[in-house]
Amino acid sequence: IFDEVMTGFRVSLGGVQERFGITPDLSCFGKIIGGGLPVGAFGGRAEVMDVLAPDGPVYQAGTLSGNPLAMAAGLATLEELKTGSAHEQLETIGTRLE
């Protein structure tokens, strides 16, 4: 299980796992998705995710599930990271700091 609750998308769109070439069975993300709003998300390899409802026997629920404002913020954040240049700017600044 790869916990990206703190690291999230701070180093790359694919998180620290992308940056270091790690392929975990399961990844979890937190408020980094929604810019501080109450969001929680997880994802994983197909053989893990396939056991979750509605396809599998394991029901998953959470206190941060389905908040419309947080989901809208999350989608906007991911879209900005996908189309913007935030990570490139961070790399440039980081290189100058070295």
PDB file of N, CA and C in Angstrom:
ATOM      1  N   ILE A   1       0.858  -1.177   0.000  1.00  0.00           N
ATOM      2  CA  ILE A   1       0.000   0.000   0.000  1.00  0.00           C
ATOM      3  C   ILE A   1       0.897   1.230   0.000  1.00  0.00           C
ATOM      4  N   PHE A   2       0.653   2.121  -0.933  1.00  0.00           N
ATOM      5  CA  PHE A   2       1.442   3.338  -1.067  1.00  0.00           C
ATOM      6  C   PHE A   2       0.595   4.509  -0.594  1.00  0.00           C
ATOM      7  N   ASP A   3       1.042   5.167   0.462  1.00  0.00           N
ATOM      8  CA  ASP A   3       0.296   6.266   1.067  1.00  0.00           C
ATOM      9  C   ASP A   3       0.773   7.594   0.488  1.00  0.00           C
ATOM     10  N   GLU A   4      -0.041   8.176  -0.381  1.00  0.00           N
ATOM     11  CA  GLU A   4       0.290   9.467  -0.994  1.00  0.00           C
ATOM     12  C   GLU A   4      -0.568  10.579  -0.391  1.00  0.00           C
ATOM     13  N   VAL A   5      -1.083  10.360   0.814  1.00  0.00           N
ATOM     14  CA  VAL A   5      -1.923  11.367   1.454  1.00  0.00           C
ATOM     15  C   VAL A   5      -1.154  12.675   1.626  1.00  0.00           C
ATOM     16  N   MET A   6       0.107  12.599   1.997  1.00  0.00           N
ATOM     17  CA  MET A   6       0.917  13.809   2.170  1.00  0.00           C
ATOM     18  C   MET A   6       1.648  14.212   0.886  1.00  0.00           C
ATOM     19  N   THR A   7       2.164  13.245   0.151  1.00  0.00           N
ATOM     20  CA  THR A   7       2.964  13.565  -1.028  1.00  0.00           C
ATOM     21  C   THR A   7       2.106  13.873  -2.243  1.00  0.00           C
ATOM     22  N   GLY A   8       1.040  13.102  -2.417  1.00  0.00           N
ATOM     23  CA  GLY A   8       0.086  13.360  -3.490  1.00  0.00           C
ATOM     24  C   GLY A   8       0.722  13.720  -4.808  1.00  0.00           C
ATOM     25  N   PHE A   9       0.305  14.837  -5.352  1.00  0.00           N
ATOM     26  CA  PHE A   9       0.763  15.273  -6.669  1.00  0.00           C
ATOM     27  C   PHE A   9       1.815  16.370  -6.567  1.00  0.00           C
ATOM     28  N   ARG A  10       2.474  16.445  -5.441  1.00  0.00           N
ATOM     29  CA  ARG A  10       3.444  17.521  -5.227  1.00  0.00           C
ATOM     30  C   ARG A  10       4.694  17.385  -6.092  1.00  0.00           C
ATOM     31  N   VAL A  11       5.067  16.190  -6.461  1.00  0.00           N
ATOM     32  CA  VAL A  11       6.295  16.018  -7.248  1.00  0.00           C
ATOM     33  C   VAL A  11       6.035  15.650  -8.704  1.00  0.00           C
ATOM     34  N   SER A  12       4.872  15.085  -8.989  1.00  0.00           N
ATOM     35  CA  SER A  12       4.499  14.764 -10.364  1.00  0.00           C
ATOM     36  C   SER A  12       3.022  14.409 -10.388  1.00  0.00           C
ATOM     37  N   LEU A  13       2.435  14.413 -11.582  1.00  0.00           N
ATOM     38  CA  LEU A  13       1.017  14.074 -11.704  1.00  0.00           C
ATOM     39  C   LEU A  13       0.755  12.661 -11.198  1.00  0.00           C
ATOM     40  N   GLY A  14       1.705  11.770 -11.357  1.00  0.00           N
ATOM     41  CA  GLY A  14       1.579  10.404 -10.876  1.00  0.00           C
ATOM     42  C   GLY A  14       2.083  10.200  -9.460  1.00  0.00           C
ATOM     43  N   GLY A  15       2.360  11.291  -8.770  1.00  0.00           N
ATOM     44  CA  GLY A  15       2.810  11.206  -7.385  1.00  0.00           C
ATOM     45  C   GLY A  15       4.245  10.727  -7.256  1.00  0.00           C
ATOM     46  N   VAL A  16       4.626  10.447  -6.020  1.00  0.00           N
ATOM     47  CA  VAL A  16       5.977   9.959  -5.740  1.00  0.00           C
ATOM     48  C   VAL A  16       6.192   8.598  -6.394  1.00  0.00           C
ATOM     49  N   GLN A  17       5.117   7.809  -6.478  1.00  0.00           N
ATOM     50  CA  GLN A  17       5.266   6.491  -7.091  1.00  0.00           C
ATOM     51  C   GLN A  17       5.698   6.603  -8.550  1.00  0.00           C
ATOM     52  N   GLU A  18       5.180   7.570  -9.281  1.00  0.00           N
ATOM     53  CA  GLU A  18       5.624   7.778 -10.659  1.00  0.00           C
ATOM     54  C   GLU A  18       7.064   8.270 -10.693  1.00  0.00           C
ATOM     55  N   ARG A  19       7.366   9.199  -9.832  1.00  0.00           N
ATOM     56  CA  ARG A  19       8.704   9.811  -9.792  1.00  0.00           C
ATOM     57  C   ARG A  19       9.797   8.764  -9.579  1.00  0.00           C
ATOM     58  N   PHE A  20       9.526   7.769  -8.713  1.00  0.00           N
ATOM     59  CA  PHE A  20      10.536   6.765  -8.387  1.00  0.00           C
ATOM     60  C   PHE A  20      10.271   5.404  -9.025  1.00  0.00           C
ATOM     61  N   GLY A  21       9.290   5.319  -9.923  1.00  0.00           N
ATOM     62  CA  GLY A  21       9.032   4.086 -10.653  1.00  0.00           C
ATOM     63  C   GLY A  21       8.501   2.949  -9.807  1.00  0.00           C
ATOM     64  N   ILE A  22       7.650   3.261  -8.843  1.00  0.00           N
ATOM     65  CA  ILE A  22       7.070   2.252  -7.953  1.00  0.00           C
ATOM     66  C   ILE A  22       5.653   1.939  -8.422  1.00  0.00           C
ATOM     67  N   THR A  23       5.312   0.651  -8.486  1.00  0.00           N
ATOM     68  CA  THR A  23       3.957   0.250  -8.847  1.00  0.00           C
ATOM     69  C   THR A  23       3.343  -0.501  -7.671  1.00  0.00           C
ATOM     70  N   PRO A  24       2.617   0.209  -6.807  1.00  0.00           N
ATOM     71  CA  PRO A  24       2.038  -0.433  -5.629  1.00  0.00           C
ATOM     72  C   PRO A  24       0.767  -1.212  -5.966  1.00  0.00           C
ATOM     73  N   ASP A  25       0.373  -2.080  -5.057  1.00  0.00           N
ATOM     74  CA  ASP A  25      -0.899  -2.784  -5.206  1.00  0.00           C
ATOM     75  C   ASP A  25      -2.071  -1.837  -4.984  1.00  0.00           C
ATOM     76  N   LEU A  26      -1.892  -0.882  -4.081  1.00  0.00           N
ATOM     77  CA  LEU A  26      -2.958   0.052  -3.724  1.00  0.00           C
ATOM     78  C   LEU A  26      -2.333   1.397  -3.372  1.00  0.00           C
ATOM     79  N   SER A  27      -2.973   2.484  -3.790  1.00  0.00           N
ATOM     80  CA  SER A  27      -2.511   3.841  -3.466  1.00  0.00           C
ATOM     81  C   SER A  27      -3.653   4.612  -2.833  1.00  0.00           C
ATOM     82  N   CYS A  28      -3.325   5.444  -1.851  1.00  0.00           N
ATOM     83  CA  CYS A  28      -4.362   6.284  -1.248  1.00  0.00           C
ATOM     84  C   CYS A  28      -3.913   7.739  -1.265  1.00  0.00           C
ATOM     85  N   PHE A  29      -4.894   8.605  -1.491  1.00  0.00           N
ATOM     86  CA  PHE A  29      -4.671  10.042  -1.604  1.00  0.00           C
ATOM     87  C   PHE A  29      -5.638  10.757  -0.681  1.00  0.00           C
ATOM     88  N   GLY A  30      -5.287  11.966  -0.274  1.00  0.00           N
ATOM     89  CA  GLY A  30      -6.141  12.713   0.636  1.00  0.00           C
ATOM     90  C   GLY A  30      -6.458  14.096   0.116  1.00  0.00           C
ATOM     91  N   LYS A  31      -6.429  15.059   1.023  1.00  0.00           N
ATOM     92  CA  LYS A  31      -6.855  16.422   0.724  1.00  0.00           C
ATOM     93  C   LYS A  31      -6.048  17.099  -0.370  1.00  0.00           C
ATOM     94  N   ILE A  32      -4.913  16.540  -0.737  1.00  0.00           N
ATOM     95  CA  ILE A  32      -4.116  17.105  -1.826  1.00  0.00           C
ATOM     96  C   ILE A  32      -4.938  17.178  -3.108  1.00  0.00           C
ATOM     97  N   ILE A  33      -5.891  16.282  -3.255  1.00  0.00           N
ATOM     98  CA  ILE A  33      -6.728  16.253  -4.455  1.00  0.00           C
ATOM     99  C   ILE A  33      -7.605  17.493  -4.540  1.00  0.00           C
ATOM    100  N   GLY A  34      -8.210  17.875  -3.437  1.00  0.00           N
ATOM    101  CA  GLY A  34      -9.185  18.963  -3.445  1.00  0.00           C
ATOM    102  C   GLY A  34      -8.687  20.268  -2.888  1.00  0.00           C
ATOM    103  N   GLY A  35      -7.385  20.486  -2.893  1.00  0.00           N
ATOM    104  CA  GLY A  35      -6.858  21.746  -2.408  1.00  0.00           C
ATOM    105  C   GLY A  35      -7.169  22.007  -0.950  1.00  0.00           C
ATOM    106  N   GLY A  36      -7.187  20.971  -0.144  1.00  0.00           N
ATOM    107  CA  GLY A  36      -7.449  21.116   1.284  1.00  0.00           C
ATOM    108  C   GLY A  36      -8.864  20.763   1.694  1.00  0.00           C
ATOM    109  N   LEU A  37      -9.761  20.614   0.736  1.00  0.00           N
ATOM    110  CA  LEU A  37     -11.131  20.205   1.063  1.00  0.00           C
ATOM    111  C   LEU A  37     -11.142  18.729   1.459  1.00  0.00           C
ATOM    112  N   PRO A  38     -12.183  18.291   2.168  1.00  0.00           N
ATOM    113  CA  PRO A  38     -12.220  16.909   2.661  1.00  0.00           C
ATOM    114  C   PRO A  38     -12.436  15.891   1.541  1.00  0.00           C
ATOM    115  N   VAL A  39     -11.331  15.352   1.052  1.00  0.00           N
ATOM    116  CA  VAL A  39     -11.369  14.372  -0.037  1.00  0.00           C
ATOM    117  C   VAL A  39     -10.504  13.184   0.338  1.00  0.00           C
ATOM    118  N   GLY A  40     -10.953  12.021  -0.011  1.00  0.00           N
ATOM    119  CA  GLY A  40     -10.147  10.822   0.115  1.00  0.00           C
ATOM    120  C   GLY A  40     -10.379   9.973  -1.115  1.00  0.00           C
ATOM    121  N   ALA A  41      -9.326   9.390  -1.641  1.00  0.00           N
ATOM    122  CA  ALA A  41      -9.460   8.537  -2.815  1.00  0.00           C
ATOM    123  C   ALA A  41      -8.410   7.443  -2.759  1.00  0.00           C
ATOM    124  N   PHE A  42      -8.730   6.334  -3.365  1.00  0.00           N
ATOM    125  CA  PHE A  42      -7.752   5.259  -3.472  1.00  0.00           C
ATOM    126  C   PHE A  42      -7.954   4.553  -4.793  1.00  0.00           C
ATOM    127  N   GLY A  43      -6.926   3.874  -5.220  1.00  0.00           N
ATOM    128  CA  GLY A  43      -6.988   3.099  -6.442  1.00  0.00           C
ATOM    129  C   GLY A  43      -5.907   2.047  -6.401  1.00  0.00           C
ATOM    130  N   GLY A  44      -6.040   1.071  -7.264  1.00  0.00           N
ATOM    131  CA  GLY A  44      -5.044   0.020  -7.249  1.00  0.00           C
ATOM    132  C   GLY A  44      -5.102  -0.870  -8.460  1.00  0.00           C
ATOM    133  N   ARG A  45      -4.314  -1.906  -8.375  1.00  0.00           N
ATOM    134  CA  ARG A  45      -4.267  -2.888  -9.450  1.00  0.00           C
ATOM    135  C   ARG A  45      -5.627  -3.553  -9.599  1.00  0.00           C
ATOM    136  N   ALA A  46      -5.927  -3.992 -10.800  1.00  0.00           N
ATOM    137  CA  ALA A  46      -7.239  -4.556 -11.110  1.00  0.00           C
ATOM    138  C   ALA A  46      -7.612  -5.704 -10.183  1.00  0.00           C
ATOM    139  N   GLU A  47      -6.655  -6.570  -9.872  1.00  0.00           N
ATOM    140  CA  GLU A  47      -6.997  -7.719  -9.026  1.00  0.00           C
ATOM    141  C   GLU A  47      -7.372  -7.298  -7.606  1.00  0.00           C
ATOM    142  N   VAL A  48      -6.922  -6.142  -7.170  1.00  0.00           N
ATOM    143  CA  VAL A  48      -7.315  -5.615  -5.861  1.00  0.00           C
ATOM    144  C   VAL A  48      -8.664  -4.919  -5.974  1.00  0.00           C
ATOM    145  N   MET A  49      -8.807  -4.042  -6.953  1.00  0.00           N
ATOM    146  CA  MET A  49     -10.031  -3.261  -7.107  1.00  0.00           C
ATOM    147  C   MET A  49     -11.231  -4.127  -7.482  1.00  0.00           C
ATOM    148  N   ASP A  50     -10.996  -5.241  -8.150  1.00  0.00           N
ATOM    149  CA  ASP A  50     -12.094  -6.109  -8.578  1.00  0.00           C
ATOM    150  C   ASP A  50     -12.846  -6.765  -7.428  1.00  0.00           C
ATOM    151  N   VAL A  51     -12.257  -6.793  -6.227  1.00  0.00           N
ATOM    152  CA  VAL A  51     -12.968  -7.403  -5.095  1.00  0.00           C
ATOM    153  C   VAL A  51     -13.908  -6.410  -4.409  1.00  0.00           C
ATOM    154  N   LEU A  52     -13.880  -5.150  -4.839  1.00  0.00           N
ATOM    155  CA  LEU A  52     -14.750  -4.137  -4.242  1.00  0.00           C
ATOM    156  C   LEU A  52     -16.104  -4.094  -4.940  1.00  0.00           C
ATOM    157  N   ALA A  53     -17.150  -3.775  -4.175  1.00  0.00           N
ATOM    158  CA  ALA A  53     -18.489  -3.620  -4.734  1.00  0.00           C
ATOM    159  C   ALA A  53     -18.473  -2.476  -5.748  1.00  0.00           C
ATOM    160  N   PRO A  54     -19.237  -2.509  -6.794  1.00  0.00           N
ATOM    161  CA  PRO A  54     -20.309  -3.458  -7.041  1.00  0.00           C
ATOM    162  C   PRO A  54     -19.860  -4.751  -7.709  1.00  0.00           C
ATOM    163  N   ASP A  55     -18.605  -4.831  -8.161  1.00  0.00           N
ATOM    164  CA  ASP A  55     -18.143  -6.039  -8.843  1.00  0.00           C
ATOM    165  C   ASP A  55     -17.770  -7.168  -7.897  1.00  0.00           C
ATOM    166  N   GLY A  56     -17.293  -6.834  -6.718  1.00  0.00           N
ATOM    167  CA  GLY A  56     -16.837  -7.847  -5.778  1.00  0.00           C
ATOM    168  C   GLY A  56     -17.621  -7.816  -4.482  1.00  0.00           C
ATOM    169  N   PRO A  57     -17.247  -8.685  -3.535  1.00  0.00           N
ATOM    170  CA  PRO A  57     -17.999  -8.840  -2.294  1.00  0.00           C
ATOM    171  C   PRO A  57     -17.662  -7.828  -1.192  1.00  0.00           C
ATOM    172  N   VAL A  58     -16.631  -7.020  -1.377  1.00  0.00           N
ATOM    173  CA  VAL A  58     -16.192  -6.109  -0.314  1.00  0.00           C
ATOM    174  C   VAL A  58     -16.795  -4.724  -0.539  1.00  0.00           C
ATOM    175  N   TYR A  59     -17.547  -4.244   0.453  1.00  0.00           N
ATOM    176  CA  TYR A  59     -18.152  -2.917   0.368  1.00  0.00           C
ATOM    177  C   TYR A  59     -17.197  -1.892   0.951  1.00  0.00           C
ATOM    178  N   GLN A  60     -17.019  -0.790   0.273  1.00  0.00           N
ATOM    179  CA  GLN A  60     -16.144   0.278   0.746  1.00  0.00           C
ATOM    180  C   GLN A  60     -16.971   1.531   0.950  1.00  0.00           C
ATOM    181  N   ALA A  61     -16.814   2.156   2.102  1.00  0.00           N
ATOM    182  CA  ALA A  61     -17.489   3.421   2.381  1.00  0.00           C
ATOM    183  C   ALA A  61     -16.538   4.292   3.184  1.00  0.00           C
ATOM    184  N   GLY A  62     -16.791   5.573   3.192  1.00  0.00           N
ATOM    185  CA  GLY A  62     -15.923   6.463   3.949  1.00  0.00           C
ATOM    186  C   GLY A  62     -16.622   7.758   4.297  1.00  0.00           C
ATOM    187  N   THR A  63     -16.076   8.453   5.271  1.00  0.00           N
ATOM    188  CA  THR A  63     -16.675   9.711   5.701  1.00  0.00           C
ATOM    189  C   THR A  63     -16.458  10.821   4.684  1.00  0.00           C
ATOM    190  N   LEU A  64     -15.518  10.650   3.769  1.00  0.00           N
ATOM    191  CA  LEU A  64     -15.227  11.682   2.781  1.00  0.00           C
ATOM    192  C   LEU A  64     -15.769  11.334   1.403  1.00  0.00           C
ATOM    193  N   SER A  65     -16.720  10.421   1.348  1.00  0.00           N
ATOM    194  CA  SER A  65     -17.223   9.948   0.062  1.00  0.00           C
ATOM    195  C   SER A  65     -18.297  10.869  -0.509  1.00  0.00           C
ATOM    196  N   GLY A  66     -18.092  11.312  -1.729  1.00  0.00           N
ATOM    197  CA  GLY A  66     -19.144  11.957  -2.497  1.00  0.00           C
ATOM    198  C   GLY A  66     -19.478  13.395  -2.175  1.00  0.00           C
ATOM    199  N   ASN A  67     -18.616  14.144  -1.520  1.00  0.00           N
ATOM    200  CA  ASN A  67     -18.888  15.554  -1.262  1.00  0.00           C
ATOM    201  C   ASN A  67     -18.808  16.307  -2.592  1.00  0.00           C
ATOM    202  N   PRO A  68     -19.929  16.899  -3.063  1.00  0.00           N
ATOM    203  CA  PRO A  68     -19.937  17.520  -4.397  1.00  0.00           C
ATOM    204  C   PRO A  68     -18.922  18.657  -4.562  1.00  0.00           C
ATOM    205  N   LEU A  69     -18.778  19.513  -3.566  1.00  0.00           N
ATOM    206  CA  LEU A  69     -17.825  20.618  -3.658  1.00  0.00           C
ATOM    207  C   LEU A  69     -16.392  20.091  -3.730  1.00  0.00           C
ATOM    208  N   ALA A  70     -16.084  19.125  -2.874  1.00  0.00           N
ATOM    209  CA  ALA A  70     -14.738  18.551  -2.859  1.00  0.00           C
ATOM    210  C   ALA A  70     -14.432  17.831  -4.170  1.00  0.00           C
ATOM    211  N   MET A  71     -15.420  17.139  -4.733  1.00  0.00           N
ATOM    212  CA  MET A  71     -15.202  16.444  -6.000  1.00  0.00           C
ATOM    213  C   MET A  71     -14.972  17.432  -7.138  1.00  0.00           C
ATOM    214  N   ALA A  72     -15.728  18.534  -7.150  1.00  0.00           N
ATOM    215  CA  ALA A  72     -15.524  19.562  -8.178  1.00  0.00           C
ATOM    216  C   ALA A  72     -14.123  20.162  -8.050  1.00  0.00           C
ATOM    217  N   ALA A  73     -13.707  20.435  -6.823  1.00  0.00           N
ATOM    218  CA  ALA A  73     -12.360  20.969  -6.597  1.00  0.00           C
ATOM    219  C   ALA A  73     -11.307  19.958  -7.026  1.00  0.00           C
ATOM    220  N   GLY A  74     -11.547  18.693  -6.720  1.00  0.00           N
ATOM    221  CA  GLY A  74     -10.610  17.645  -7.109  1.00  0.00           C
ATOM    222  C   GLY A  74     -10.453  17.532  -8.611  1.00  0.00           C
ATOM    223  N   LEU A  75     -11.564  17.557  -9.324  1.00  0.00           N
ATOM    224  CA  LEU A  75     -11.501  17.492 -10.783  1.00  0.00           C
ATOM    225  C   LEU A  75     -10.768  18.702 -11.358  1.00  0.00           C
ATOM    226  N   ALA A  76     -11.048  19.882 -10.807  1.00  0.00           N
ATOM    227  CA  ALA A  76     -10.375  21.097 -11.278  1.00  0.00           C
ATOM    228  C   ALA A  76      -8.871  21.033 -10.996  1.00  0.00           C
ATOM    229  N   THR A  77      -8.503  20.536  -9.827  1.00  0.00           N
ATOM    230  CA  THR A  77      -7.089  20.409  -9.469  1.00  0.00           C
ATOM    231  C   THR A  77      -6.371  19.465 -10.422  1.00  0.00           C
ATOM    232  N   LEU A  78      -6.962  18.295 -10.648  1.00  0.00           N
ATOM    233  CA  LEU A  78      -6.331  17.313 -11.537  1.00  0.00           C
ATOM    234  C   LEU A  78      -6.224  17.840 -12.961  1.00  0.00           C
ATOM    235  N   GLU A  79      -7.257  18.541 -13.424  1.00  0.00           N
ATOM    236  CA  GLU A  79      -7.219  19.107 -14.776  1.00  0.00           C
ATOM    237  C   GLU A  79      -6.115  20.155 -14.898  1.00  0.00           C
ATOM    238  N   GLU A  80      -5.985  21.001 -13.895  1.00  0.00           N
ATOM    239  CA  GLU A  80      -4.928  22.025 -13.908  1.00  0.00           C
ATOM    240  C   GLU A  80      -3.543  21.378 -13.907  1.00  0.00           C
ATOM    241  N   LEU A  81      -3.373  20.338 -13.100  1.00  0.00           N
ATOM    242  CA  LEU A  81      -2.077  19.656 -13.055  1.00  0.00           C
ATOM    243  C   LEU A  81      -1.775  18.960 -14.377  1.00  0.00           C
ATOM    244  N   LYS A  82      -2.821  18.449 -15.027  1.00  0.00           N
ATOM    245  CA  LYS A  82      -2.650  17.753 -16.295  1.00  0.00           C
ATOM    246  C   LYS A  82      -2.284  18.710 -17.426  1.00  0.00           C
ATOM    247  N   THR A  83      -2.915  19.868 -17.444  1.00  0.00           N
ATOM    248  CA  THR A  83      -2.733  20.779 -18.574  1.00  0.00           C
ATOM    249  C   THR A  83      -1.776  21.928 -18.275  1.00  0.00           C
ATOM    250  N   GLY A  84      -1.526  22.191 -17.016  1.00  0.00           N
ATOM    251  CA  GLY A  84      -0.655  23.304 -16.637  1.00  0.00           C
ATOM    252  C   GLY A  84       0.810  22.915 -16.623  1.00  0.00           C
ATOM    253  N   SER A  85       1.613  23.816 -16.094  1.00  0.00           N
ATOM    254  CA  SER A  85       3.057  23.575 -16.070  1.00  0.00           C
ATOM    255  C   SER A  85       3.620  23.645 -14.652  1.00  0.00           C
ATOM    256  N   ALA A  86       2.799  23.378 -13.664  1.00  0.00           N
ATOM    257  CA  ALA A  86       3.227  23.504 -12.265  1.00  0.00           C
ATOM    258  C   ALA A  86       4.444  22.640 -11.951  1.00  0.00           C
ATOM    259  N   HIS A  87       4.437  21.389 -12.386  1.00  0.00           N
ATOM    260  CA  HIS A  87       5.545  20.495 -12.056  1.00  0.00           C
ATOM    261  C   HIS A  87       6.843  20.920 -12.743  1.00  0.00           C
ATOM    262  N   GLU A  88       6.738  21.386 -13.981  1.00  0.00           N
ATOM    263  CA  GLU A  88       7.932  21.863 -14.676  1.00  0.00           C
ATOM    264  C   GLU A  88       8.505  23.091 -13.964  1.00  0.00           C
ATOM    265  N   GLN A  89       7.622  23.981 -13.530  1.00  0.00           N
ATOM    266  CA  GLN A  89       8.074  25.167 -12.804  1.00  0.00           C
ATOM    267  C   GLN A  89       8.764  24.781 -11.500  1.00  0.00           C
ATOM    268  N   LEU A  90       8.197  23.807 -10.791  1.00  0.00           N
ATOM    269  CA  LEU A  90       8.812  23.351  -9.542  1.00  0.00           C
ATOM    270  C   LEU A  90      10.191  22.746  -9.787  1.00  0.00           C
ATOM    271  N   GLU A  91      10.327  21.965 -10.850  1.00  0.00           N
ATOM    272  CA  GLU A  91      11.628  21.373 -11.184  1.00  0.00           C
ATOM    273  C   GLU A  91      12.655  22.456 -11.503  1.00  0.00           C
ATOM    274  N   THR A  92      12.239  23.461 -12.251  1.00  0.00           N
ATOM    275  CA  THR A  92      13.139  24.562 -12.602  1.00  0.00           C
ATOM    276  C   THR A  92      13.609  25.301 -11.357  1.00  0.00           C
ATOM    277  N   ILE A  93      12.678  25.625 -10.490  1.00  0.00           N
ATOM    278  CA  ILE A  93      13.025  26.336  -9.253  1.00  0.00           C
ATOM    279  C   ILE A  93      13.904  25.460  -8.361  1.00  0.00           C
ATOM    280  N   GLY A  94      13.552  24.176  -8.256  1.00  0.00           N
ATOM    281  CA  GLY A  94      14.338  23.252  -7.440  1.00  0.00           C
ATOM    282  C   GLY A  94      15.767  23.124  -7.926  1.00  0.00           C
ATOM    283  N   THR A  95      15.946  23.085  -9.240  1.00  0.00           N
ATOM    284  CA  THR A  95      17.285  22.998  -9.819  1.00  0.00           C
ATOM    285  C   THR A  95      18.101  24.242  -9.487  1.00  0.00           C
ATOM    286  N   ARG A  96      17.460  25.393  -9.546  1.00  0.00           N
ATOM    287  CA  ARG A  96      18.169  26.639  -9.205  1.00  0.00           C
ATOM    288  C   ARG A  96      18.566  26.670  -7.739  1.00  0.00           C
ATOM    289  N   LEU A  97      17.770  26.055  -6.873  1.00  0.00           N
ATOM    290  CA  LEU A  97      18.072  26.039  -5.443  1.00  0.00           C
ATOM    291  C   LEU A  97      19.238  25.115  -5.105  1.00  0.00           C
ATOM    292  N   GLU A  98      19.475  24.122  -5.948  1.00  0.00           N
ATOM    293  CA  GLU A  98      20.580  23.197  -5.701  1.00  0.00           C
ATOM    294  C   GLU A  98      21.862  23.947  -5.826  1.00  0.00           C
TER     295      GLU A  98
END
